[in-house]
Coordinates of C-alpha atoms in Angstrom, one line a residue:
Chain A
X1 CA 7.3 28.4 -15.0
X2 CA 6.3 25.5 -13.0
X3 CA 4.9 25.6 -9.5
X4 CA 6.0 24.2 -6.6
X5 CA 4.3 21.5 -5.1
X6 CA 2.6 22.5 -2.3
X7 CA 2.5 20.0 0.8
X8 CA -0.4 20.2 3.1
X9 CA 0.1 18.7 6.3
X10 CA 1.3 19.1 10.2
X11 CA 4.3 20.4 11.6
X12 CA 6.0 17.1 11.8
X13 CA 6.7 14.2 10.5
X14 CA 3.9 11.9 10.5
X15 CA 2.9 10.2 7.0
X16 CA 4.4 13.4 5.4
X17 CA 7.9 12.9 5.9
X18 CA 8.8 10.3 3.6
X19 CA 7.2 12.6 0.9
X20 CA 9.4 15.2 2.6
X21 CA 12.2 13.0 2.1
X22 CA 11.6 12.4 -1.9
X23 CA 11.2 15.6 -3.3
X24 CA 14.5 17.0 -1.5
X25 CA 16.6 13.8 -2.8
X26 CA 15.4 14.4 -6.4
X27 CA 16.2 18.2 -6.0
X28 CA 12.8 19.8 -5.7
X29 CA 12.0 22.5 -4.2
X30 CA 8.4 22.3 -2.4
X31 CA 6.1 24.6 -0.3
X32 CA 4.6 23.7 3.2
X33 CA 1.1 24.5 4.5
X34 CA 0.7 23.7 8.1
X35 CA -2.4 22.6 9.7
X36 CA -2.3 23.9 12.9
X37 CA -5.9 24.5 13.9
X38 CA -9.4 22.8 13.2
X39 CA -10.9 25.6 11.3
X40 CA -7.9 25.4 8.9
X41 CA -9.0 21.7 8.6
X42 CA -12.4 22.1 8.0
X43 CA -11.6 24.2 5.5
X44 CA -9.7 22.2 3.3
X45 CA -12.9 19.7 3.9
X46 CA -15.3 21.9 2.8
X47 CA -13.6 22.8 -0.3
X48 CA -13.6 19.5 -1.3
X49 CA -9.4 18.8 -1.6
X50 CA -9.3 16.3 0.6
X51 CA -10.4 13.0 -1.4
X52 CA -11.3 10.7 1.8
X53 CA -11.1 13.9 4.3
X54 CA -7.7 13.1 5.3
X55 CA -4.0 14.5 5.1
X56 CA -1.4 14.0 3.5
X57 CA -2.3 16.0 0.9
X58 CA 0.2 17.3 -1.8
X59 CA -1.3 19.7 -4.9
X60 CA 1.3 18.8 -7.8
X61 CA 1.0 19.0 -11.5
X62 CA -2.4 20.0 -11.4
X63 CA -4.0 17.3 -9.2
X64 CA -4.9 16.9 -5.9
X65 CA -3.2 14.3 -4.6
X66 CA -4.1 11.9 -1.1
X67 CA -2.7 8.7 0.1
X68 CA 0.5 8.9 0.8
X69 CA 1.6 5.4 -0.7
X70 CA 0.3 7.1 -4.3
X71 CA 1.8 10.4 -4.0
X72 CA 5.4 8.6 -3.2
X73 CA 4.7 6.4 -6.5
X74 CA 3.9 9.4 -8.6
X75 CA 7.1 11.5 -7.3
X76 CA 9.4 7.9 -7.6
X77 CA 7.8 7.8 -11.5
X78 CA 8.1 11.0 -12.2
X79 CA 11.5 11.5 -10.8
X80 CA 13.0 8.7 -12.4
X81 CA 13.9 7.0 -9.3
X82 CA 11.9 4.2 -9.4
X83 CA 13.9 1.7 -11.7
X84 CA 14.5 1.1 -15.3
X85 CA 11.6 -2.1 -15.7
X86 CA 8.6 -4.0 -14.0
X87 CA 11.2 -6.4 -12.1
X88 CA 13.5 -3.2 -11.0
X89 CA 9.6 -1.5 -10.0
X90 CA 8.2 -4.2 -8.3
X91 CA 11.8 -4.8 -6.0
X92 CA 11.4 -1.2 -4.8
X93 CA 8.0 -1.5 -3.9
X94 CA 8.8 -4.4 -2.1
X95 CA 11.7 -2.6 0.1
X96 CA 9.6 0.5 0.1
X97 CA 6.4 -1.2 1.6
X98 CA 8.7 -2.8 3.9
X99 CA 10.4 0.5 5.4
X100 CA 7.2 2.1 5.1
X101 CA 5.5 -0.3 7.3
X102 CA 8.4 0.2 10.0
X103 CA 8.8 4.3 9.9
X104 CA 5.0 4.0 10.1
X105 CA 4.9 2.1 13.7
X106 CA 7.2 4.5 14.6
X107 CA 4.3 7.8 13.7
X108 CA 2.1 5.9 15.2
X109 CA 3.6 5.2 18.5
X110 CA 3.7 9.0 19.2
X111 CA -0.4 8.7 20.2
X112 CA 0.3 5.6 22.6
X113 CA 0.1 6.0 26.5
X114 CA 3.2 6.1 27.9
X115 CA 4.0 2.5 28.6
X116 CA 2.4 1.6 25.3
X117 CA 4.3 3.6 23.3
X118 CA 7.4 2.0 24.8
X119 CA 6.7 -1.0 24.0
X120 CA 5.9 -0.3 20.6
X121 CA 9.3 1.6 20.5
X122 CA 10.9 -1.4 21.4
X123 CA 9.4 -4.0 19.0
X124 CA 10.3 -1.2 16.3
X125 CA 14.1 -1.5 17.0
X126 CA 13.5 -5.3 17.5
X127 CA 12.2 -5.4 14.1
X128 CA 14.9 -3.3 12.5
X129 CA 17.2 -5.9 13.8
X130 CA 16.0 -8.6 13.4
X131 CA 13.5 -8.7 9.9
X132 CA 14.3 -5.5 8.2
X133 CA 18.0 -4.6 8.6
X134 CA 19.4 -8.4 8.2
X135 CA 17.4 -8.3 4.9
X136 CA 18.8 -4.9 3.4
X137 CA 22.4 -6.0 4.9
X138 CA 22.5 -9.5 2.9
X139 CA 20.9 -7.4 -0.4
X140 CA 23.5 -5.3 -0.7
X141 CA 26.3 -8.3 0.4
X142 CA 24.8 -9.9 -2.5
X143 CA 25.2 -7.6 -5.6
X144 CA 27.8 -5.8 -4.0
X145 CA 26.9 -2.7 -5.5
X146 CA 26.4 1.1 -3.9
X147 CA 22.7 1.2 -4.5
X148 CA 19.9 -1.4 -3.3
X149 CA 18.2 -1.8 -6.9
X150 CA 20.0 -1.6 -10.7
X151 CA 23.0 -0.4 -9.2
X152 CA 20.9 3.2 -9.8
X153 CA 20.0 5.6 -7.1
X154 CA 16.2 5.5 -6.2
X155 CA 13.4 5.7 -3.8
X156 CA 14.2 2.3 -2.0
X157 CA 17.4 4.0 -0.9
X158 CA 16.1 7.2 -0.1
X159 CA 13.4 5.4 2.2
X160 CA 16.3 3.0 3.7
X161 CA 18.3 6.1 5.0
X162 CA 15.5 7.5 6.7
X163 CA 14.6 4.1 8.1
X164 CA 18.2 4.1 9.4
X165 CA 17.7 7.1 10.9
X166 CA 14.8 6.9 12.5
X167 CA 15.5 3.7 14.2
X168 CA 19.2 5.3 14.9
X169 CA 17.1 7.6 16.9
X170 CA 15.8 4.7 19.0
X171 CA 18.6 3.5 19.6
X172 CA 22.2 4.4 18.6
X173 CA 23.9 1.1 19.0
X174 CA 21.5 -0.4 15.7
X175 CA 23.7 0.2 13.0
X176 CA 27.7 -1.6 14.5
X177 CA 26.2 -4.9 13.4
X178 CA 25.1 -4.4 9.4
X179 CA 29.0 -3.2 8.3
X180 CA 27.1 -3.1 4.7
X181 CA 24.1 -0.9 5.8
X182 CA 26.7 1.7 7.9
X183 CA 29.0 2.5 5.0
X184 CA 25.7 2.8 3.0
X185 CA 24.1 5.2 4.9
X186 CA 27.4 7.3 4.5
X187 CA 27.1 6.9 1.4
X188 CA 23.4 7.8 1.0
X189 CA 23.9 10.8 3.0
X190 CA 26.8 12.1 1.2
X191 CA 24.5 12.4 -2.0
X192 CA 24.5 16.6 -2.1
X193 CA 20.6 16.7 -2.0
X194 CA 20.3 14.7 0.8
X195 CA 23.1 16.5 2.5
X196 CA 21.8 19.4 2.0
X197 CA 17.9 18.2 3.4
X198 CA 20.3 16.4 6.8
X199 CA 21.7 19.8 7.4
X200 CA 19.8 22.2 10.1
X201 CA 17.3 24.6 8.5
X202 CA 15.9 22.5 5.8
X203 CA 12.0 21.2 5.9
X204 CA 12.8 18.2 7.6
X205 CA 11.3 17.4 10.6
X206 CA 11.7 17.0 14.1
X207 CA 10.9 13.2 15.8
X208 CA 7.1 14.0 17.1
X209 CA 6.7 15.4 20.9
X210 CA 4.1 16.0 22.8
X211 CA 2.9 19.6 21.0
X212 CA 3.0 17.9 17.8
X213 CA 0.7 15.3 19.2
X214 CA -1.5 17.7 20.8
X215 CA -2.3 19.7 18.0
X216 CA -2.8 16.5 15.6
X217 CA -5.4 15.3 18.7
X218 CA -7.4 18.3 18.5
X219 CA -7.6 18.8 14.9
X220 CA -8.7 15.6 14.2
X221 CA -10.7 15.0 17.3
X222 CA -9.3 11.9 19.2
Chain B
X1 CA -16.5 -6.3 -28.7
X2 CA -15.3 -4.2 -26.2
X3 CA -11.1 -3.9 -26.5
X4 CA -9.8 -6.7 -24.2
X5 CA -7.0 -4.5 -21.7
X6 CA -5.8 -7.9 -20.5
X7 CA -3.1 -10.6 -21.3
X8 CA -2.5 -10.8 -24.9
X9 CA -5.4 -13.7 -25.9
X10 CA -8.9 -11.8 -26.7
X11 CA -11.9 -13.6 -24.3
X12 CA -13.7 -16.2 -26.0
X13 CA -14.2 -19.9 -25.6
X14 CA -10.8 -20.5 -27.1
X15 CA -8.2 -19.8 -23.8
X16 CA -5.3 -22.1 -25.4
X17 CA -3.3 -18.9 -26.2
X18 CA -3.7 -18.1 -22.7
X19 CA -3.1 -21.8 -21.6
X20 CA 0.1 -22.3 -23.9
X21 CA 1.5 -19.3 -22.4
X22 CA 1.0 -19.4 -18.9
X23 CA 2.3 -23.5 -19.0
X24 CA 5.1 -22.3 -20.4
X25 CA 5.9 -19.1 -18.2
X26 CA 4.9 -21.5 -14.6
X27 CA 1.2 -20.0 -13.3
X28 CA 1.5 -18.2 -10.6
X29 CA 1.9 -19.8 -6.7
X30 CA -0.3 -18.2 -3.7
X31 CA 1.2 -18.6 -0.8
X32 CA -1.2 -18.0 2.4
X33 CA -3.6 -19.7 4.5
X34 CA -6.8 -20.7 3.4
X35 CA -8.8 -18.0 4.0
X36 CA -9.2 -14.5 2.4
X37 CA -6.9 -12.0 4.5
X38 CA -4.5 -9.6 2.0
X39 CA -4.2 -12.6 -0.6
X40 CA -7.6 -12.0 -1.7
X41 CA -7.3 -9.1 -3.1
X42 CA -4.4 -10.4 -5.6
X43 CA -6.9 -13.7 -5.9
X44 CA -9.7 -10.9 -7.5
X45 CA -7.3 -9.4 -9.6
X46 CA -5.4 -12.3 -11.5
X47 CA -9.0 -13.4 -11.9
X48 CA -10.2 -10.5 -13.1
X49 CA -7.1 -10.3 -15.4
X50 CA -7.6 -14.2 -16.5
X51 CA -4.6 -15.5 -14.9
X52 CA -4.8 -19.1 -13.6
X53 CA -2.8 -19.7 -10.2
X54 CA -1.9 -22.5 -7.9
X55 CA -2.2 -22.2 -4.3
X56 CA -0.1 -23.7 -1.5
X57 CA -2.3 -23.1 1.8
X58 CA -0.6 -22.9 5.2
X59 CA -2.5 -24.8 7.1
X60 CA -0.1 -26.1 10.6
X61 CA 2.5 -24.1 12.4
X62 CA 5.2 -26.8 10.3
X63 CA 4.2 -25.4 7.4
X64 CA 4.2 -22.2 8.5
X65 CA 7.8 -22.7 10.3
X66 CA 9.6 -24.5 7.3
X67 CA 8.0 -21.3 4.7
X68 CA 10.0 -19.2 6.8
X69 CA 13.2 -21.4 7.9
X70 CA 13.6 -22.0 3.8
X71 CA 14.3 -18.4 3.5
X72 CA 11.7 -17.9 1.0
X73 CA 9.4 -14.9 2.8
X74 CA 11.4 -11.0 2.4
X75 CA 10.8 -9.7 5.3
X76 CA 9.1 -13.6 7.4
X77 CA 5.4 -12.2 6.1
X78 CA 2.9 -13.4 4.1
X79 CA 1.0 -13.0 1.0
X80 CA 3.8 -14.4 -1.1
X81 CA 3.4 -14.8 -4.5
X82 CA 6.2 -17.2 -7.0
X83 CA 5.8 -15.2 -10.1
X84 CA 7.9 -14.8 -12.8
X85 CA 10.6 -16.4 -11.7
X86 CA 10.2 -14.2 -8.3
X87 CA 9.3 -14.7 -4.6
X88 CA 7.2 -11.4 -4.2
X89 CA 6.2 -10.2 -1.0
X90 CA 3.9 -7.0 0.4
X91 CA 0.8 -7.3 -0.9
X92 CA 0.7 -4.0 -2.9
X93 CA 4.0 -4.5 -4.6
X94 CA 2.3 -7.9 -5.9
X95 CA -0.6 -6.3 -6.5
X96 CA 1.4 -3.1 -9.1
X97 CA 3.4 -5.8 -10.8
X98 CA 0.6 -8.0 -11.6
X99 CA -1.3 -4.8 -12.6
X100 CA 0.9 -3.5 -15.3
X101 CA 2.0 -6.5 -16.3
X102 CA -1.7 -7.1 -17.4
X103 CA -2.1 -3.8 -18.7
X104 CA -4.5 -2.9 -15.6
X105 CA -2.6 0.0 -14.5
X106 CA -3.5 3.1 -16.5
X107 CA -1.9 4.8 -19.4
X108 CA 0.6 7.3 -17.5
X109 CA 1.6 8.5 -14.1
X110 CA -0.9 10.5 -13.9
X111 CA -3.6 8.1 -14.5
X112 CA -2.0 5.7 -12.1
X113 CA -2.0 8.5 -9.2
X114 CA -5.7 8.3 -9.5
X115 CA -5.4 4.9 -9.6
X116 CA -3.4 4.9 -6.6
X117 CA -5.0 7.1 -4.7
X118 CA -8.6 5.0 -5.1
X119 CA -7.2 1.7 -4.4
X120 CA -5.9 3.0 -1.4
X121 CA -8.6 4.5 0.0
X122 CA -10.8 1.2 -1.0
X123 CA -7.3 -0.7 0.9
X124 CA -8.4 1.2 4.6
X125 CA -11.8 0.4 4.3
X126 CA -10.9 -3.5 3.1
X127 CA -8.3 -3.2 5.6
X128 CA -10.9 -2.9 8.6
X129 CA -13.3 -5.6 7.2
X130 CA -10.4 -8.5 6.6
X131 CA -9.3 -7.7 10.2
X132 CA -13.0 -8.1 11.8
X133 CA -12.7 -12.0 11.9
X134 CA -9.5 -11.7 14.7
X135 CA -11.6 -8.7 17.0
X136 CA -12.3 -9.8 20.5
X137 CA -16.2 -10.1 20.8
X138 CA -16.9 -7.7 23.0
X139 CA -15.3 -4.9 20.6
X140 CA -16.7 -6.3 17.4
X141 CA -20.3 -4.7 17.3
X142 CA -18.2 -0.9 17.6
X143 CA -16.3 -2.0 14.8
X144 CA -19.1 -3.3 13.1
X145 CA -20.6 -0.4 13.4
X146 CA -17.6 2.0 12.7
X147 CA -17.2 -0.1 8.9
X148 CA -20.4 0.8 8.3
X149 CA -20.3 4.4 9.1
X150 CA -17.2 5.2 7.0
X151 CA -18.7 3.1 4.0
X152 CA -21.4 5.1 3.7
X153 CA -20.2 8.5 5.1
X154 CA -16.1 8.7 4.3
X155 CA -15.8 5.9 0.5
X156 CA -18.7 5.4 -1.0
X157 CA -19.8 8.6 -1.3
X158 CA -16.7 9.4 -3.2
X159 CA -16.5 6.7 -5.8
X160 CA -20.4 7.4 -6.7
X161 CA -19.0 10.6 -7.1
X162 CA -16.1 10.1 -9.3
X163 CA -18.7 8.1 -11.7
X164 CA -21.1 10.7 -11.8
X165 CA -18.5 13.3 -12.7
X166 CA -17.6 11.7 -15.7
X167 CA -20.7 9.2 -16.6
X168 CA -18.3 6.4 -17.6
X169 CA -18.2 2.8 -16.9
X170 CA -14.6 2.7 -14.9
X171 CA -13.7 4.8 -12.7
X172 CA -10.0 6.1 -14.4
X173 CA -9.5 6.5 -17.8
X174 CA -12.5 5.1 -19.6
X175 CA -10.6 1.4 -19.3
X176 CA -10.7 -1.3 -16.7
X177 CA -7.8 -0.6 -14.4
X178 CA -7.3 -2.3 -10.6
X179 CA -9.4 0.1 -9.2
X180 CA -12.8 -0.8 -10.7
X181 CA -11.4 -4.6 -9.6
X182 CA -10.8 -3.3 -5.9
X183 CA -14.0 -1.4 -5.5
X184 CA -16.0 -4.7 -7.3
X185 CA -14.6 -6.8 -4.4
X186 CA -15.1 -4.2 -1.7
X187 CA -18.7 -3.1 -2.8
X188 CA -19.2 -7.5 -2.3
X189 CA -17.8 -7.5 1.1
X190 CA -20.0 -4.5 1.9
X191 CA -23.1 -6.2 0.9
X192 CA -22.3 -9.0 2.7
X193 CA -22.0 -7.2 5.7
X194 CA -25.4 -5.5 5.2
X195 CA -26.8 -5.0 1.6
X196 CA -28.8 -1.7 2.5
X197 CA -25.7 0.2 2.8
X198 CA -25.7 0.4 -1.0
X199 CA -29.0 1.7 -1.1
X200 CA -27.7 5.4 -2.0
X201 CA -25.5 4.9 -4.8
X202 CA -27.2 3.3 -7.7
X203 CA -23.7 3.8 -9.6
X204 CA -21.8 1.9 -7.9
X205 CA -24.7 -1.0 -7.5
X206 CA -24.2 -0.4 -11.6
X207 CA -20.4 -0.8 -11.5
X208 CA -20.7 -4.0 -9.9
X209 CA -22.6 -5.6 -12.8
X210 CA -21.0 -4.0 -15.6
X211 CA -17.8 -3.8 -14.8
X212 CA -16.3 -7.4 -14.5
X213 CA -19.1 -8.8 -16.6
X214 CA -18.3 -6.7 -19.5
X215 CA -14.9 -6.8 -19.6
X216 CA -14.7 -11.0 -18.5
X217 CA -17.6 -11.1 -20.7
X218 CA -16.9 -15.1 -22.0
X219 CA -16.7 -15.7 -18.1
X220 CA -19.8 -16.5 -16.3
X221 CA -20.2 -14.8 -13.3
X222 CA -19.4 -18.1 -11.0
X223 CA -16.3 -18.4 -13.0
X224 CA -14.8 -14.8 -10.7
X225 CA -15.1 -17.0 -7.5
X226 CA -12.7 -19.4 -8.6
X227 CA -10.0 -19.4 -5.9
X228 CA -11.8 -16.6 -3.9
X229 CA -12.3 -17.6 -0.6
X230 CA -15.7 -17.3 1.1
X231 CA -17.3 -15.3 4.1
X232 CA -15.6 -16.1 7.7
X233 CA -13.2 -18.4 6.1
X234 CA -10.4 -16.9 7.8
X235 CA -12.0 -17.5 11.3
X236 CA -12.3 -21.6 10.6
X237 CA -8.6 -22.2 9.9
X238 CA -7.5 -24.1 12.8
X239 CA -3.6 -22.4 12.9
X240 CA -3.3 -18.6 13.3
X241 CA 0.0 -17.5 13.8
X242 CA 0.7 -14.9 16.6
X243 CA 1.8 -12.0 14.5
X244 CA -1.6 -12.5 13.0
X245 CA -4.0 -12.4 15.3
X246 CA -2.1 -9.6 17.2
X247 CA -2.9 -7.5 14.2
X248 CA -6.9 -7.7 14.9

C-alpha cells in the first residue's frame, strides 16, 4: 500500500498551499507536519531533508522533495493534469508561473509593516485586474471551452481558482467584471474534489494573521 | 564519442542538418533588452543545446511601449521568446519547453523533480546576482556580501555534494540535462564576482570544464558566449522601465 505524501511545512498557507491545493483536486489524500518551533526546524536541518535548508518540503514516492515550483511539476506530471503535449505543457506553465507569481505577493505581504503591506495588497488586486484576470478572461472567450488548456481539467485551473479566491479575499467586488472567469470559478469549484477541499474542515488554510507570521519569524529568525 | 542528448544532428563540423532544420522551422526570436537579466539563462541553454536565435533588443521606451500595445507580451512582461510558432512568456516555462524539446530534461518525472528542484535552487541564488546591477549603492556591499555567504554556505555546498555522491560527470542521471547548464552559468557569475569562492569545491571547478566542453565538444569554448551578454551590461542600457528597476 502506498504512503501518503507527507507535507512539511507551517500552519498556513505560505508557498505550501498551492501544493495543498493540487493533491486535494487530483483526489489525494496527504499528511501534514507542522513546524511550529525552531528546534523542530533545526531538526529537519540536521538530518539533512532539507535540500537548501528551506520549507516547503513534501516526502513523496521516495524522495525528498524542495522547491515548491518542482514539487507542483512532479504532482501536475504525475497526476495527469498537466496536458496531453509540449505545447499543452508549456501553456500551463505559462498561466501557472503567472498565478504563482500573484498568490506569491500576496504570502509575502503578510511580513510587511503595516502600511507596506497595504500597499502591496493593493497593487495585488490592481494586478489581478488589470494584467492577470483580463488575460484568463479573453483565454477562455477565445476557445470557449470549460477548461483554460485542451479543453481537459488541469493544474492551470486548479491554480486560477485559487488565485480567484485569494484576490476575492482582497476584495469582493474583483470578479462582476470577467463574466467568463465568474461562471468558471463555479465551475471549478463545483468539481467534487475541490468541493470537498472548499468545505470547512479540510487541510486548507486560513489567509495568514499575525500568529502565523509570528511563528514563521521566529523559526526562521527574521 | 560521447551520445549527443541534443537536437537530432550529431556535433561535428558539418551543422547543415541543424541549419536546414532550424531555416525551415524560423530560429528562435529573444525578445529583451540588451543586457543579461532572466533572458540569459534561456541564451545559455539554446547555446548549450546548439540552437541558433535572433534577438530583437528593447532599447527606448517606443519600443518598449509598441511590444506591449501589439498585444504580443501574456501577462505585459518580458523575456519573450517567438518559438515554434508561439509567443512564450515566464522565463521558466520557456526555459521546460526548450528543455524537453532538446532532450535536456531527464528521462522521467522523477528525474525531472531532481532536475527541478536544482535549477531552482541555482534560480534564487541567480536571482540575487541578476538583480545586483538595479540595488541602490548604499545597500549593495550587504548584498554583496549576502551572495557570497549563501554561495558558499546555503548552494554550493550542495551541488559539490550531489557530485560526490555519485562520482559522475552531470549532476542527474548520468546525461547533460538543464541543470549542469544552470550551474555552468551560475558557477561563471560567481567567479566573476570573486573567484576564491570556488576555492572549496574542486567538483564543481571540474564540472565547469567538462561539462559544456564535452558535451559541445566540436564548439570551442568562445563559441558558448555567442549571444551571452557580458558583465554589468544590464547597468549600461540607457532605458529601464519602471517595473524593472522597482524589482532591485
Amino acid at each position: 500500500m502506498a504512503t501518503k505524501p507527507k507535507l512539511f511545512y507551517f500552519r498556513g498557507r505560505g508557498r505550501m498551499e498551492s501544493i495543498r491545493w493540487l493533491l486535494a483536486a487530483a483526489g489525494v489524500e496527504f499528511e501534514e507536519e507542522f513546524i511550529e518551533t525552531t528546534e523542530q526546524y533545526e531538526k529537519l536541518l540536521k538530518d539533512g531533508r532539507l535540500l537548501f535548508g528551506q520549507v516547503p518540503m513534501v516526502e513523496i514516492d521516495g524522495m525528498v522533495l524542495t522547491q515548491t515550483r518542482a514539487i507542483l511539476s512532479y504532482l501536475a506530471a504525475k497526476y495527469d493534469l498537466y496536458g496531453k503535449d509540449l505545447k499543452e505543457t508549456v501553456r500551463i506553465n505559462m498561466y501557472t508561473d503567472g498565478t504563482l507569481d500573484l498568490m506569491l505577493m500576496i504570502a509575502v505581504a503578510a511580513f510587511k509593516p503595516p502600511a507596506e503591506k497595504e500597499e502591496s495588497l493593493a497593487l495585488v488586486v490592481k494586478r489581478a485586474k488589470t494584467r492577470y484576470f483580463p488575460v484568463f478572461e479573453k483565454i477562455l472567450k477565445d476557445h470557449g471551452e470549460d477548461f483554460l488548456v485542451g479543453n481537459k481539467f488541469s493544474w492551470a485551473d486548479i491554480q486560477l481558482l485559487e488565485a480567484i479566491l485569494m484576490v476575492e479575499e482582497l476584495d469582493a467586488s474583483v470578479l462582476p467584471e470577467f463574466p467568463l472567469l465568474k461562471a468558471f470559478k463555479t465551475r471549478i469549484s463545483n468539481i467534487p474534489t475541490i468541493k470537498k477541499f472548499l468545505q470547512p474542515g479540510s487541510q486548507r488554510k486560513p489567509p495568514p494573521d499575525s500568529h502565523y507570521v509570528e511563528v514563521v519569524r521566529s523559526v526562521l529568525h527574521f | 564519442m560521447r551520445g549527443w542528448h541534443g537536437a537530432a544532428a550529431p556535433p561535428g563540423r558539418d551543422t547543415s542538418v541543424r541549419t536546414l532544420e532550424t531555416t525551415m522551422a524560423g530560429k528562435p526570436k529573444l525578445h529583451y533588452f540588451n543586457g543579461r537579466g532572466r533572458m540569459e539563462s534561456i541564451r545559455w541553454l539554446l547555446a548549450a543545446a546548439g540552437v541558433e536565435f535572433e534577438e530583437k533588443f528593447i532599447e527606448t521606451p517606443e519600443d518598449w511601449d509598441k511590444l506591449r500595445s501589439d498585444g504580443h507580451l501574456m501577462f505585459q512582461q518580458v523575456p519573450m521568446v517567438e518559438i515554434d510558432g508561439m509567443k512564450m512568456v515566464q522565463t521558466r516555462a520557456i526555459l521546460n519547453y526548450i528543455a524537453t524539446k532538446y532532450n535536456l530534461y531527464g528521462k522521467d518525472i522523477k528525474e525531472r523533480a531532481l532536475i527541478d528542484m536544482y535549477t531552482e535552487g541555482i534560480a534564487d541564488l541567480s536571482e540575487m546576482i541578476i538583480v545586483l546591477p538595479l540595488c541602490p549603492p548604499d545597500q549593495k556591499e550587504a548584498k554583496i556580501a549576502l551572495i557570497k555567504e549563501r554561495t558558499t554556505d546555503r548552494y554550493l555546498p550542495v551541488f559539490e555534494k550531489v557530485l560526490k555522491s555519485h562520482g559522475q560527470d552531470y549532476l542527474v542521471g548520468n546525461r547533460l540535462s538543464k541543470a549542469d547548464i544552470h550551474l555552468v552559468e551560475l558557477l561563471y557569475y560567481v567567479e566573476e564576482i570573486d573567484p576564491s569562492l570556488l576555492a572549496n569545491f574542486p567538483l564543481l571547478k571540474v564540472i565547469s570544464l567538462t561539462a559544456i566542453r564535452r558535451e559541445g565538444s566540436h564548439l570551442p569554448p568562445q563559441d558558448l558566449t555567442f549571444g551571452l551578454k557580458p558583465h554589468n551590461c544590464l547597468f549600461s542600457i540607457p532605458f529601464c522601465p519602471p517595473e524593472l528597476a522597482a524589482r532591485g
